[in-house]
Tab-separated table of C-alpha atoms and ligand atoms in Angstrom:
chain	number	residue	atom	x	y	z
A	1	MET	CA	-17.612	-9.167	15.564
A	2	ALA	CA	-20.027	-9.287	12.628
A	3	ALA	CA	-19.005	-10.444	9.162
A	4	LEU	CA	-18.247	-7.556	6.775
A	5	SER	CA	-18.650	-9.411	3.500
A	6	ARG	CA	-19.419	-12.899	2.311
A	7	ILE	CA	-18.036	-15.340	-0.196
A	8	GLY	CA	-20.315	-17.780	-1.992
A	9	GLY	CA	-19.758	-21.512	-2.384
A	10	ARG	CA	-18.835	-21.303	-6.071
A	11	ALA	CA	-16.426	-18.405	-5.572
A	12	LEU	CA	-14.692	-20.229	-2.712
A	13	ALA	CA	-14.515	-23.438	-4.728
A	14	ASP	CA	-12.823	-21.491	-7.550
A	15	LEU	CA	-10.119	-20.242	-5.182
A	16	LEU	CA	-9.336	-23.628	-3.637
A	17	PRO	CA	-6.708	-26.012	-5.042
A	18	ASP	CA	-7.554	-29.599	-6.012
A	19	LEU	CA	-8.455	-31.118	-2.644
A	20	HIS	CA	-7.727	-34.655	-3.752
A	21	SER	CA	-4.158	-34.005	-4.899
A	22	THR	CA	-2.558	-34.252	-1.457
A	23	PRO	CA	-2.432	-37.315	0.799
A	24	GLY	CA	-4.659	-37.446	3.879
A	25	PRO	CA	-8.336	-36.823	4.475
A	26	VAL	CA	-10.192	-34.365	2.214
A	27	TYR	CA	-11.557	-32.395	5.162
A	28	ALA	CA	-7.947	-31.627	6.196
A	29	SER	CA	-7.076	-30.497	2.621
A	30	LEU	CA	-10.117	-28.245	2.657
A	31	ALA	CA	-9.156	-26.744	6.023
A	32	ARG	CA	-5.557	-26.239	4.814
A	33	GLY	CA	-6.801	-24.658	1.585
A	34	VAL	CA	-8.992	-22.141	3.430
A	35	THR	CA	-6.178	-21.401	5.919
A	36	ALA	CA	-3.763	-20.686	3.064
A	37	LEU	CA	-6.290	-18.341	1.411
A	38	VAL	CA	-6.698	-16.442	4.690
A	39	LEU	CA	-2.966	-16.220	5.345
A	40	ASP	CA	-2.292	-14.982	1.823
A	41	GLY	CA	-4.965	-12.320	2.129
A	42	ARG	CA	-7.003	-13.843	-0.708
A	43	ILE	CA	-9.966	-14.104	1.664
A	44	VAL	CA	-9.922	-11.241	4.130
A	45	THR	CA	-10.700	-11.770	7.782
A	46	GLU	CA	-14.323	-11.183	8.794
A	47	THR	CA	-15.501	-12.652	5.495
A	48	ARG	CA	-18.512	-14.890	6.017
A	49	LEU	CA	-18.012	-18.359	4.595
A	50	PRO	CA	-20.797	-20.179	2.753
A	51	SER	CA	-22.990	-22.508	4.783
A	52	GLU	CA	-21.721	-26.064	5.080
A	53	ARG	CA	-24.523	-27.239	2.797
A	54	GLU	CA	-23.741	-24.633	0.094
A	55	LEU	CA	-19.990	-25.352	0.095
A	56	ALA	CA	-20.563	-29.141	0.092
A	57	SER	CA	-22.723	-28.765	-2.978
A	58	ALA	CA	-20.233	-26.437	-4.769
A	59	LEU	CA	-17.339	-28.835	-4.084
A	60	GLY	CA	-19.253	-32.067	-4.684
A	61	LEU	CA	-18.406	-33.251	-1.145
A	62	SER	CA	-20.519	-34.631	1.663
A	63	ARG	CA	-21.784	-32.160	4.232
A	64	ALA	CA	-19.955	-34.156	6.948
A	65	THR	CA	-16.614	-33.454	5.205
A	66	VAL	CA	-17.248	-29.695	5.159
A	67	THR	CA	-18.440	-29.831	8.784
A	68	ALA	CA	-15.184	-31.557	9.778
A	69	ALA	CA	-13.149	-28.944	7.870
A	70	TYR	CA	-15.026	-26.059	9.534
A	71	ASP	CA	-14.536	-27.735	12.948
A	72	SER	CA	-10.817	-28.023	12.251
A	73	LEU	CA	-10.602	-24.357	11.163
A	74	ARG	CA	-12.486	-23.360	14.306
A	75	ALA	CA	-10.136	-25.392	16.515
A	76	ASP	CA	-7.102	-23.711	14.893
A	77	GLY	CA	-8.531	-20.218	15.356
A	78	PHE	CA	-9.279	-19.505	11.690
A	79	LEU	CA	-13.067	-19.615	11.936
A	80	ALA	CA	-15.481	-18.062	14.390
A	81	SER	CA	-19.232	-18.341	14.536
A	82	ARG	CA	-21.881	-16.113	15.952
A	83	THR	CA	-25.624	-16.550	15.906
A	84	GLY	CA	-27.063	-14.453	13.123
A	85	SER	CA	-23.796	-13.823	11.273
A	86	GLY	CA	-22.814	-17.411	10.401
A	87	SER	CA	-19.200	-18.534	10.270
A	88	TYR	CA	-16.590	-15.965	9.372
A	89	VAL	CA	-12.839	-16.295	8.863
A	90	THR	CA	-10.478	-14.856	11.405
A	91	VAL	CA	-6.867	-15.345	12.506
A	92	PRO	CA	-5.676	-16.879	15.770
A	93	ALA	CA	-5.570	-14.489	18.733
A	94	GLY	CA	-2.269	-12.637	18.995
A	95	SER	CA	-1.682	-12.517	15.233
A	96	GLU	CA	-2.070	-8.765	14.808
A	97	PRO	CA	0.968	-7.053	13.323
A	98	ARG	CA	2.635	-4.395	15.421
A	99	PRO	CA	0.785	-1.161	14.728
A	100	SER	CA	3.800	0.964	13.990
A	101	PHE	CA	7.194	0.377	12.521
A	102	ALA	CA	9.928	2.094	14.507
A	103	ARG	CA	12.387	3.121	11.795
A	104	TRP	CA	14.141	5.388	14.230
A	105	LYS	CA	15.001	2.434	16.446
A	106	LEU	CA	16.572	0.562	13.582
A	107	ARG	CA	18.912	3.287	12.449
A	108	THR	CA	22.207	4.480	13.814
A	109	GLU	CA	24.682	6.809	12.159
A	110	ASP	CA	27.448	4.191	11.924
A	111	ASP	CA	25.375	1.455	10.310
A	112	THR	CA	27.455	1.682	7.147
A	113	ASP	CA	27.373	-2.049	6.466
A	114	VAL	CA	23.638	-2.273	6.943
A	115	ILE	CA	21.601	-2.478	3.741
A	116	ASP	CA	18.360	-0.715	4.525
A	117	LEU	CA	15.494	-2.055	2.411
A	118	SER	CA	12.825	-0.917	4.836
A	119	CYS	CA	11.715	2.069	2.787
A	120	GLY	CA	10.444	2.435	-0.777
A	121	ALA	CA	12.114	5.793	-1.354
A	122	LEU	CA	15.232	7.069	-3.105
A	123	ALA	CA	18.176	9.169	-1.960
A	124	ALA	CA	18.036	12.759	-3.263
A	125	PRO	CA	19.134	13.264	-6.877
A	126	PRO	CA	22.816	14.276	-6.936
A	127	ASN	CA	23.400	18.067	-7.023
A	128	LEU	CA	19.785	19.023	-7.703
A	129	LEU	CA	18.770	20.095	-4.231
A	130	PRO	CA	21.821	22.138	-3.188
A	131	ALA	CA	21.515	24.175	-6.401
A	132	THR	CA	17.734	24.581	-6.039
A	133	VAL	CA	17.944	25.522	-2.366
A	134	GLY	CA	20.503	28.199	-3.308
A	135	GLU	CA	18.170	29.595	-5.961
A	136	ALA	CA	15.195	29.464	-3.564
A	137	ALA	CA	17.159	31.316	-0.860
A	138	SER	CA	17.864	34.119	-3.319
A	139	ARG	CA	14.089	34.464	-3.897
A	140	LEU	CA	13.141	34.470	-0.242
A	141	GLY	CA	13.289	38.276	0.258
A	142	PRO	CA	9.628	39.168	-0.388
A	143	TYR	CA	8.382	36.331	1.826
A	144	LEU	CA	10.455	37.577	4.753
A	145	LEU	CA	8.389	40.753	4.792
A	146	GLY	CA	5.237	38.810	5.696
A	147	ASP	CA	4.491	36.611	8.729
A	148	GLY	CA	5.286	33.375	6.870
A	149	TYR	CA	2.157	31.495	7.967
A	150	GLU	CA	0.305	29.957	5.018
A	151	PRO	CA	-1.831	27.031	6.270
A	152	ALA	CA	-3.070	26.236	2.744
A	153	GLY	CA	0.396	26.560	1.240
A	154	LEU	CA	2.375	29.267	-0.583
A	155	PRO	CA	0.384	30.616	-3.542
A	156	VAL	CA	3.298	30.004	-5.904
A	157	LEU	CA	3.353	26.296	-5.017
A	158	ARG	CA	-0.427	25.901	-5.077
A	159	GLU	CA	-0.309	27.400	-8.591
A	160	ALA	CA	2.425	24.975	-9.653
A	161	VAL	CA	0.518	21.942	-8.337
A	162	ALA	CA	-2.723	23.130	-9.941
A	163	ALA	CA	-0.977	23.706	-13.273
A	164	ARG	CA	0.400	20.166	-13.211
A	165	PHE	CA	-3.061	18.670	-12.590
A	166	THR	CA	-4.473	20.851	-15.373
A	167	ALA	CA	-1.746	19.650	-17.755
A	168	ARG	CA	-2.853	16.073	-16.936
A	169	ASN	CA	-6.423	16.883	-18.074
A	170	VAL	CA	-7.671	17.553	-14.545
A	171	PRO	CA	-8.609	21.254	-14.656
A	172	THR	CA	-7.638	22.608	-11.241
A	173	ARG	CA	-7.581	26.064	-9.663
A	174	PRO	CA	-4.949	26.917	-7.027
A	175	ASP	CA	-7.687	27.223	-4.383
A	176	GLN	CA	-8.416	23.514	-4.889
A	177	VAL	CA	-4.912	22.664	-3.673
A	178	LEU	CA	-3.736	22.307	-0.082
A	179	VAL	CA	0.027	22.019	0.374
A	180	THR	CA	0.872	19.416	3.029
A	181	ASN	CA	3.964	17.971	4.700
A	182	GLY	CA	3.886	14.892	2.442
A	183	SER	CA	0.980	12.858	1.126
A	184	LEU	CA	0.511	10.945	4.379
A	185	HIS	CA	-0.121	14.249	6.159
A	186	GLY	CA	-2.785	15.008	3.546
A	187	LEU	CA	-4.435	11.627	4.062
A	188	ASP	CA	-4.412	12.038	7.844
A	189	LEU	CA	-6.040	15.472	7.584
A	190	LEU	CA	-8.734	14.037	5.328
A	191	LEU	CA	-9.420	11.153	7.679
A	192	ARG	CA	-9.661	13.518	10.649
A	193	LEU	CA	-12.332	15.424	8.809
A	194	LEU	CA	-14.196	12.653	7.008
A	195	ILE	CA	-14.415	9.704	9.386
A	196	GLY	CA	-15.586	9.084	12.915
A	197	PRO	CA	-15.036	6.137	15.247
A	198	GLY	CA	-16.051	2.840	13.619
A	199	ASP	CA	-16.511	4.284	10.121
A	200	ARG	CA	-15.447	1.852	7.450
A	201	VAL	CA	-12.565	2.617	5.143
A	202	VAL	CA	-12.018	0.361	2.155
A	203	THR	CA	-8.394	-0.248	1.182
A	204	GLU	CA	-6.506	-2.510	-1.139
A	205	LEU	CA	-4.821	-5.550	0.406
A	206	PRO	CA	-1.844	-5.291	0.587
A	207	SER	CA	-1.620	-1.560	1.172
A	208	TYR	CA	0.816	1.100	2.383
A	209	PRO	CA	1.260	0.556	6.162
A	210	GLY	CA	1.408	4.283	6.944
A	211	ALA	CA	-2.061	4.734	5.459
A	212	LEU	CA	-3.428	1.707	7.333
A	213	ASP	CA	-2.027	3.144	10.577
A	214	ALA	CA	-3.556	6.538	9.787
A	215	VAL	CA	-6.989	4.952	9.344
A	216	ARG	CA	-6.626	3.070	12.632
A	217	ALA	CA	-5.356	6.168	14.442
A	218	ASN	CA	-8.444	8.070	13.303
A	219	GLY	CA	-10.760	5.350	14.632
A	220	GLY	CA	-11.615	3.933	11.208
A	221	ARG	CA	-12.437	0.313	10.627
A	222	LEU	CA	-10.332	-1.114	7.812
A	223	VAL	CA	-12.116	-3.114	5.149
A	224	PRO	CA	-9.382	-4.587	2.951
A	225	VAL	CA	-10.082	-5.959	-0.518
A	226	PRO	CA	-7.460	-8.330	-1.968
A	227	MET	CA	-5.642	-7.178	-5.090
A	228	ALA	CA	-5.873	-9.594	-8.022
A	229	PRO	CA	-3.096	-12.229	-7.873
A	230	GLU	CA	-1.955	-11.087	-11.334
A	231	GLY	CA	-1.939	-7.412	-10.203
A	232	GLY	CA	-4.542	-4.654	-10.226
A	233	TRP	CA	-7.984	-4.493	-8.653
A	234	GLN	CA	-10.574	-7.260	-8.392
A	235	VAL	CA	-13.231	-4.893	-9.629
A	236	ASP	CA	-16.248	-7.070	-8.779
A	237	GLN	CA	-15.041	-7.629	-5.258
A	238	LEU	CA	-14.231	-3.970	-4.720
A	239	GLN	CA	-17.688	-3.011	-5.964
A	240	ALA	CA	-19.402	-5.678	-3.840
A	241	THR	CA	-17.509	-4.524	-0.748
A	242	LEU	CA	-18.450	-0.893	-1.340
A	243	ARG	CA	-22.090	-1.932	-1.633
A	244	GLN	CA	-22.067	-4.285	1.342
A	245	THR	CA	-20.245	-2.057	3.804
A	246	ALA	CA	-21.468	1.444	2.945
A	247	ALA	CA	-17.871	2.549	3.462
A	248	ARG	CA	-17.344	6.217	4.268
A	249	VAL	CA	-13.982	6.411	2.464
A	250	ALA	CA	-12.050	4.277	-0.014
A	251	TYR	CA	-8.272	4.804	0.030
A	252	LEU	CA	-6.838	3.517	-3.249
A	253	THR	CA	-3.490	3.602	-5.044
A	254	PRO	CA	-4.184	2.764	-8.690
A	255	ASP	CA	-0.931	4.287	-9.990
A	256	PHE	CA	1.974	1.995	-9.161
A	257	HIS	CA	0.548	0.653	-5.981
A	258	ASN	CA	2.810	0.211	-2.957
A	259	PRO	CA	3.915	-2.594	-2.585
A	260	THR	CA	2.941	-4.418	-5.819
A	261	GLY	CA	3.726	-1.667	-8.366
A	262	ALA	CA	0.440	-2.426	-10.177
A	263	LEU	CA	-1.209	0.078	-12.538
A	264	VAL	CA	-5.003	-0.126	-12.699
A	265	PRO	CA	-6.544	0.398	-16.179
A	266	ALA	CA	-8.894	3.379	-16.635
A	267	ALA	CA	-11.863	1.093	-17.382
A	268	ASP	CA	-11.502	-0.607	-13.975
A	269	ARG	CA	-11.176	2.748	-12.221
A	270	ARG	CA	-14.327	3.986	-13.945
A	271	GLU	CA	-16.320	0.959	-12.757
A	272	VAL	CA	-15.223	1.355	-9.153
A	273	LEU	CA	-15.777	5.123	-9.175
A	274	ARG	CA	-19.316	4.605	-10.494
A	275	THR	CA	-20.112	2.267	-7.611
A	276	ALA	CA	-18.490	4.594	-5.054
A	277	ARG	CA	-20.744	7.425	-6.285
A	278	GLN	CA	-23.773	5.176	-5.794
A	279	THR	CA	-22.725	4.168	-2.275
A	280	GLY	CA	-21.782	7.721	-1.257
A	281	THR	CA	-18.171	6.662	-0.569
A	282	THR	CA	-15.507	9.379	-0.796
A	283	VAL	CA	-12.621	8.076	-2.899
A	284	VAL	CA	-9.136	9.215	-1.892
A	285	VAL	CA	-6.536	8.339	-4.502
A	286	ASP	CA	-2.884	8.294	-3.505
A	287	GLU	CA	-0.697	9.395	-6.421
A	288	SER	CA	2.613	9.226	-4.548
A	289	PHE	CA	4.170	7.067	-7.279
A	290	VAL	CA	2.301	8.401	-10.320
A	291	ASP	CA	5.439	9.867	-11.936
A	292	LEU	CA	7.425	6.648	-11.589
A	293	GLY	CA	5.871	4.461	-14.294
A	294	PHE	CA	8.056	2.369	-16.581
A	295	GLY	CA	5.596	2.306	-19.487
A	296	VAL	CA	2.645	4.344	-20.696
A	297	ALA	CA	0.873	6.269	-17.914
A	298	GLU	CA	-2.848	5.875	-17.276
A	299	ARG	CA	-5.355	8.728	-17.279
A	300	ALA	CA	-5.560	10.558	-13.966
A	301	THR	CA	-8.294	9.176	-11.704
A	302	ALA	CA	-9.619	12.694	-11.063
A	303	GLU	CA	-10.081	13.089	-14.829
A	304	LEU	CA	-12.485	10.132	-14.720
A	305	ASP	CA	-14.381	11.580	-11.752
A	306	PRO	CA	-13.646	15.144	-10.612
A	307	GLY	CA	-15.166	14.291	-7.204
A	308	VAL	CA	-12.179	12.104	-6.374
A	309	ILE	CA	-9.771	13.561	-3.807
A	310	THR	CA	-6.122	13.158	-4.785
A	311	VAL	CA	-3.085	13.193	-2.511
A	312	GLY	CA	0.397	13.417	-3.965
A	313	SER	CA	3.924	14.343	-3.062
A	314	LEU	CA	7.474	15.082	-4.172
A	315	SER	CA	8.789	12.369	-1.819
A	316	LYS	CA	9.054	9.622	-4.409
A	317	PRO	CA	10.085	11.442	-7.600
A	318	VAL	CA	12.406	13.862	-5.777
A	319	TRP	CA	13.172	13.256	-2.080
A	320	GLY	CA	11.247	12.278	1.049
A	321	GLY	CA	13.321	14.686	3.113
A	322	LEU	CA	11.648	17.635	1.401
A	323	ARG	CA	8.342	16.845	3.173
A	324	ILE	CA	6.336	18.477	0.403
A	325	GLY	CA	2.989	16.995	-0.560
A	326	TRP	CA	-0.440	18.198	-1.626
A	327	LEU	CA	-4.058	17.386	-1.742
A	328	ARG	CA	-6.544	18.241	-4.515
A	329	ALA	CA	-10.189	18.562	-3.518
A	330	SER	CA	-13.110	20.985	-3.815
A	331	THR	CA	-12.398	24.567	-2.747
A	332	ASP	CA	-14.781	24.173	0.163
A	333	LEU	CA	-13.042	21.037	1.432
A	334	VAL	CA	-9.638	22.682	1.050
A	335	HIS	CA	-10.845	25.601	3.219
A	336	ARG	CA	-12.108	23.227	5.887
A	337	LEU	CA	-8.906	21.211	5.840
A	338	ALA	CA	-6.744	24.329	6.061
A	339	ALA	CA	-8.765	25.447	9.084
A	340	LEU	CA	-8.407	22.015	10.676
A	341	ARG	CA	-4.694	22.040	9.991
A	342	THR	CA	-4.150	25.146	12.060
A	343	SER	CA	-5.020	23.154	15.177
A	344	ILE	CA	-2.044	20.893	14.421
A	345	ASP	CA	0.517	23.048	12.603
A	346	MET	CA	0.353	26.493	11.066
A	347	GLY	CA	1.675	25.547	7.653
A	348	GLY	CA	4.738	24.163	5.891
A	349	PRO	CA	8.207	25.779	5.859
A	350	VAL	CA	8.351	28.672	3.359
A	351	LEU	CA	11.853	27.989	2.036
A	352	ASP	CA	10.999	24.357	1.266
A	353	GLN	CA	7.877	25.429	-0.586
A	354	VAL	CA	9.859	27.857	-2.714
A	355	VAL	CA	12.279	25.013	-3.456
A	356	ALA	CA	9.327	22.790	-4.412
A	357	ALA	CA	7.854	25.444	-6.726
A	358	LEU	CA	11.208	25.626	-8.537
A	359	LEU	CA	11.379	21.825	-8.780
A	360	PHE	CA	7.958	21.771	-10.423
A	361	GLU	CA	9.430	23.730	-13.349
A	362	ARG	CA	11.582	20.666	-14.114
A	363	ILE	CA	9.473	17.843	-12.741
A	364	ASP	CA	9.168	15.888	-16.017
A	365	GLU	CA	12.914	15.911	-16.496
A	366	ILE	CA	13.488	14.908	-12.842
A	367	ALA	CA	10.992	12.037	-13.089
A	368	ALA	CA	12.544	10.804	-16.351
A	369	ASP	CA	15.949	10.691	-14.619
A	370	ARG	CA	14.440	8.729	-11.756
A	371	ILE	CA	12.951	6.170	-14.127
A	372	ARG	CA	16.318	5.825	-15.884
A	373	GLN	CA	17.839	5.165	-12.468
A	374	LEU	CA	15.132	2.757	-11.264
A	375	VAL	CA	14.822	0.427	-14.265
A	376	PRO	CA	18.347	-1.057	-14.062
A	377	GLN	CA	18.035	-1.305	-10.266
A	378	ARG	CA	14.733	-3.143	-10.635
A	379	ASP	CA	16.222	-5.461	-13.255
A	380	ALA	CA	19.289	-6.202	-11.115
A	381	LEU	CA	17.082	-7.146	-8.159
A	382	VAL	CA	14.771	-9.319	-10.267
A	383	ARG	CA	17.774	-11.074	-11.822
A	384	ALA	CA	19.513	-11.632	-8.476
A	385	ILE	CA	16.367	-13.188	-7.002
A	386	ALA	CA	15.844	-15.406	-10.051
A	387	ASP	CA	19.476	-16.585	-9.834
A	388	GLU	CA	19.896	-16.907	-6.068
A	389	LEU	CA	16.408	-17.543	-4.672
A	390	PRO	CA	14.655	-19.373	-7.505
A	391	ASP	CA	11.773	-20.608	-5.333
A	392	TRP	CA	10.732	-16.986	-4.625
A	393	ARG	CA	8.267	-15.623	-7.169
A	394	VAL	CA	8.396	-12.018	-8.323
A	395	THR	CA	6.501	-10.157	-11.001
A	396	VAL	CA	8.256	-7.283	-12.737
A	397	PRO	CA	6.302	-4.199	-11.575
A	398	GLN	CA	4.913	-1.590	-13.983
A	399	GLY	CA	6.186	1.258	-11.850
A	400	GLY	CA	7.022	2.351	-8.336
A	401	ILE	CA	10.012	1.418	-6.233
A	402	SER	CA	9.377	-2.103	-4.974
A	403	LEU	CA	8.867	-5.769	-5.772
A	404	TRP	CA	6.275	-7.835	-3.947
A	405	ALA	CA	7.949	-11.216	-3.624
A	406	GLU	CA	5.985	-14.383	-2.963
A	407	LEU	CA	7.846	-16.792	-0.667
A	408	PRO	CA	7.291	-20.550	-0.740
A	409	ALA	CA	6.361	-20.537	2.984
A	410	PRO	CA	4.804	-18.040	5.448
A	411	LEU	CA	8.112	-16.929	6.916
A	412	SER	CA	8.270	-13.219	6.233
A	413	THR	CA	8.600	-12.100	9.862
A	414	PRO	CA	11.269	-14.601	10.952
A	415	LEU	CA	13.075	-13.901	7.679
A	416	CYS	CA	13.142	-10.170	8.448
A	417	MET	CA	14.301	-10.787	12.006
A	418	LEU	CA	17.185	-12.980	10.877
A	419	ALA	CA	17.962	-10.675	7.952
A	420	ALA	CA	18.474	-7.791	10.388
A	421	GLN	CA	21.189	-9.853	12.078
A	422	ALA	CA	22.774	-10.366	8.652
A	423	GLY	CA	22.701	-6.609	8.020
A	424	VAL	CA	19.614	-6.335	5.795
A	425	VAL	CA	16.673	-4.333	7.133
A	426	LEU	CA	13.319	-5.360	5.665
A	427	VAL	CA	9.652	-5.011	6.492
A	428	PRO	CA	7.633	-8.264	6.529
A	429	GLY	CA	4.652	-8.738	4.246
A	430	SER	CA	2.256	-8.733	7.192
A	431	ARG	CA	2.906	-5.000	7.741
A	432	PHE	CA	1.086	-4.409	4.454
A	433	GLY	CA	-1.987	-6.271	5.693
A	434	VAL	CA	-4.424	-5.601	8.478
A	435	ASP	CA	-4.506	-8.720	10.594
A	436	GLY	CA	-1.208	-10.569	10.561
A	437	THR	CA	-1.788	-12.303	7.227
A	438	LEU	CA	0.467	-11.905	4.130
A	439	GLU	CA	3.313	-13.763	5.840
A	440	ARG	CA	4.107	-15.471	2.537
A	441	PHE	CA	5.053	-12.125	1.009
A	442	LEU	CA	7.938	-9.712	1.315
A	443	ARG	CA	8.349	-6.212	-0.055
A	444	LEU	CA	11.734	-5.577	-1.628
A	445	PRO	CA	12.387	-1.967	-2.628
A	446	PHE	CA	14.877	-1.326	-5.438
A	447	ALA	CA	15.800	2.168	-4.312
A	448	LEU	CA	19.486	1.384	-3.720
A	449	PRO	CA	22.284	1.045	-6.297
A	450	ALA	CA	22.299	-2.317	-8.131
A	451	GLU	CA	25.411	-3.661	-6.386
A	452	ARG	CA	23.885	-3.074	-2.944
A	453	LEU	CA	20.713	-4.882	-4.014
A	454	VAL	CA	22.705	-7.842	-5.284
A	455	GLU	CA	24.683	-7.886	-2.023
A	456	ALA	CA	21.394	-7.821	-0.063
A	457	VAL	CA	20.086	-10.822	-2.005
A	458	GLN	CA	23.327	-12.699	-1.351
A	459	ARG	CA	22.938	-12.089	2.383
A	460	LEU	CA	19.308	-13.200	2.204
A	461	VAL	CA	20.318	-16.502	0.587
A	462	GLY	CA	22.146	-17.517	3.786
A	463	VAL	CA	19.250	-16.378	5.956
A	464	TRP	CA	16.721	-18.233	3.822
A	465	ARG	CA	18.742	-21.470	3.946
A	466	GLN	CA	18.905	-21.203	7.710
A	467	LEU	CA	15.128	-20.747	7.939
A	468	ASP	CA	14.256	-23.365	5.376
A	469	GLY	CA	16.209	-25.978	7.287
A	470	SER	CA	14.838	-24.873	10.661
A	471	GLY	CA	11.483	-26.624	10.493
A	472	LEU	CA	9.743	-23.245	10.763
A	473	ALA	CA	8.602	-23.607	7.154
A	474	ALA	CA	6.165	-26.262	8.346
A	475	ARG	CA	4.504	-23.841	10.769
A	476	GLN	CA	1.274	-22.348	9.575
A	477	LEU	CA	1.382	-18.809	10.920
A	478	VAL	CA	4.311	-16.810	12.129
A	479	VAL	CA	3.658	-13.241	13.113
A	480	ALA	CA	5.757	-11.108	15.419
B	501	PLP	C1	1.601	4.899	-1.136
B	501	PLP	C2	2.308	5.881	-0.252
B	501	PLP	N1	1.645	6.977	0.153
B	501	PLP	C3	2.217	7.873	0.941
B	501	PLP	C4	3.513	7.713	1.395
B	501	PLP	C5	4.088	8.754	2.297
B	501	PLP	O1	4.799	9.645	1.553
B	501	PLP	P1	5.041	11.139	1.965
B	501	PLP	O2	6.512	11.243	2.197
B	501	PLP	O3	4.586	11.922	0.780
B	501	PLP	O4	4.238	11.450	3.170
B	501	PLP	C6	4.246	6.600	0.994
B	501	PLP	C7	5.618	6.393	1.466
B	501	PLP	O5	6.195	5.347	1.315
B	501	PLP	C8	3.610	5.657	0.160
B	501	PLP	O6	4.252	4.559	-0.233
């Protein structure tokens, strides 16, 4: 395995805590510091570490101390070396997260006391869909006279999606829109067309697990770039990674990123897009959450660079059960994707697309209702965590449907396993990473009513106490 990117001595020194503040030998503090950075996803696996001499000089330590730390990291499985590619960080064998998350195994019809926080998506808005489906059914007549196969999507819906992009300052013709069965379907189609085995795909770290799985399933090699600890992109690092890896595709979620809820400023997007143009990387922006911002929205990424491909969906502002998404690209790419699609399915259901076209007429109003629903739910969850689990750290997100909580110990997986027994279904932080790291994080969606969220936190308090007293907190890496 060759190193994908490298970190310099100064940059690593900046990330490390004070190595003299804890008891014990300095080499052990250095090894612990690097391990923590790897486990938290601050240094991604396959990153090449500086030479022992360079790091010793940056930290003002003897070379022997750094050698001892590297030896210790190597012995614990966090460092590997190969002639020609130096020493690069890795995780101990067997740390990979399970590649797919079997929601269907977790659910049964009579699980009424189970609080399901495994999904960042809302129940359907009350009354809206039955009324809209009724209206759509009354308009179905003309469609029934044709064969019903529209691989690129019903014209009326393609027009509605294009009009919405145009209203957001992204001039779009209907033939630049492909209607898909959700945004993940759109991403998968793109990956099928754009990447081959071993092609590199840059993603944020953490990132949406479904997208990471889609990249893997299409043979792509994930190149994750850590998000900034305070939220948003680390622009320099993203640019350096694009340059170093010649990535084929970058999959990015600058609008209320799942799971952190971060919104990336237009200036940062512009910088990254400029570099991606230079490196010939196709940027795919996922706008699944774009309508669910709690403050001022940012300019659309495709306004900054019309070459960007956008995927979006009604799943988050309206309902995931609709299975209506879209993709905006060049007309030529849309034609090729529609042709590719016909080898998998012949198009989306007509009735659902008519429903979606009607929903687009009221999408601003629907999204505003969703935000009015989400803000008090978010606040109730933040408050409950602050009151009941004060050693967990959460940042109030700028949009989206989830919090990204930072735990005081890397216990996300055992926490989720015990929580399931206490009737709370959660997905551990490591599912949002690529290699079993991020165990100190937990995604907490606030899609449920406030009282259910508060009840979930109360159940988690008992689980957390059990874990905290179990001695597991002292273990360095726990991945299912
Ligand atoms: C960032 C992101 N993209 C895509 C999806 C998939 O959504 P869809 O239902 O549109 O396929 C999700 C679902 O959680 C998501 O969080």
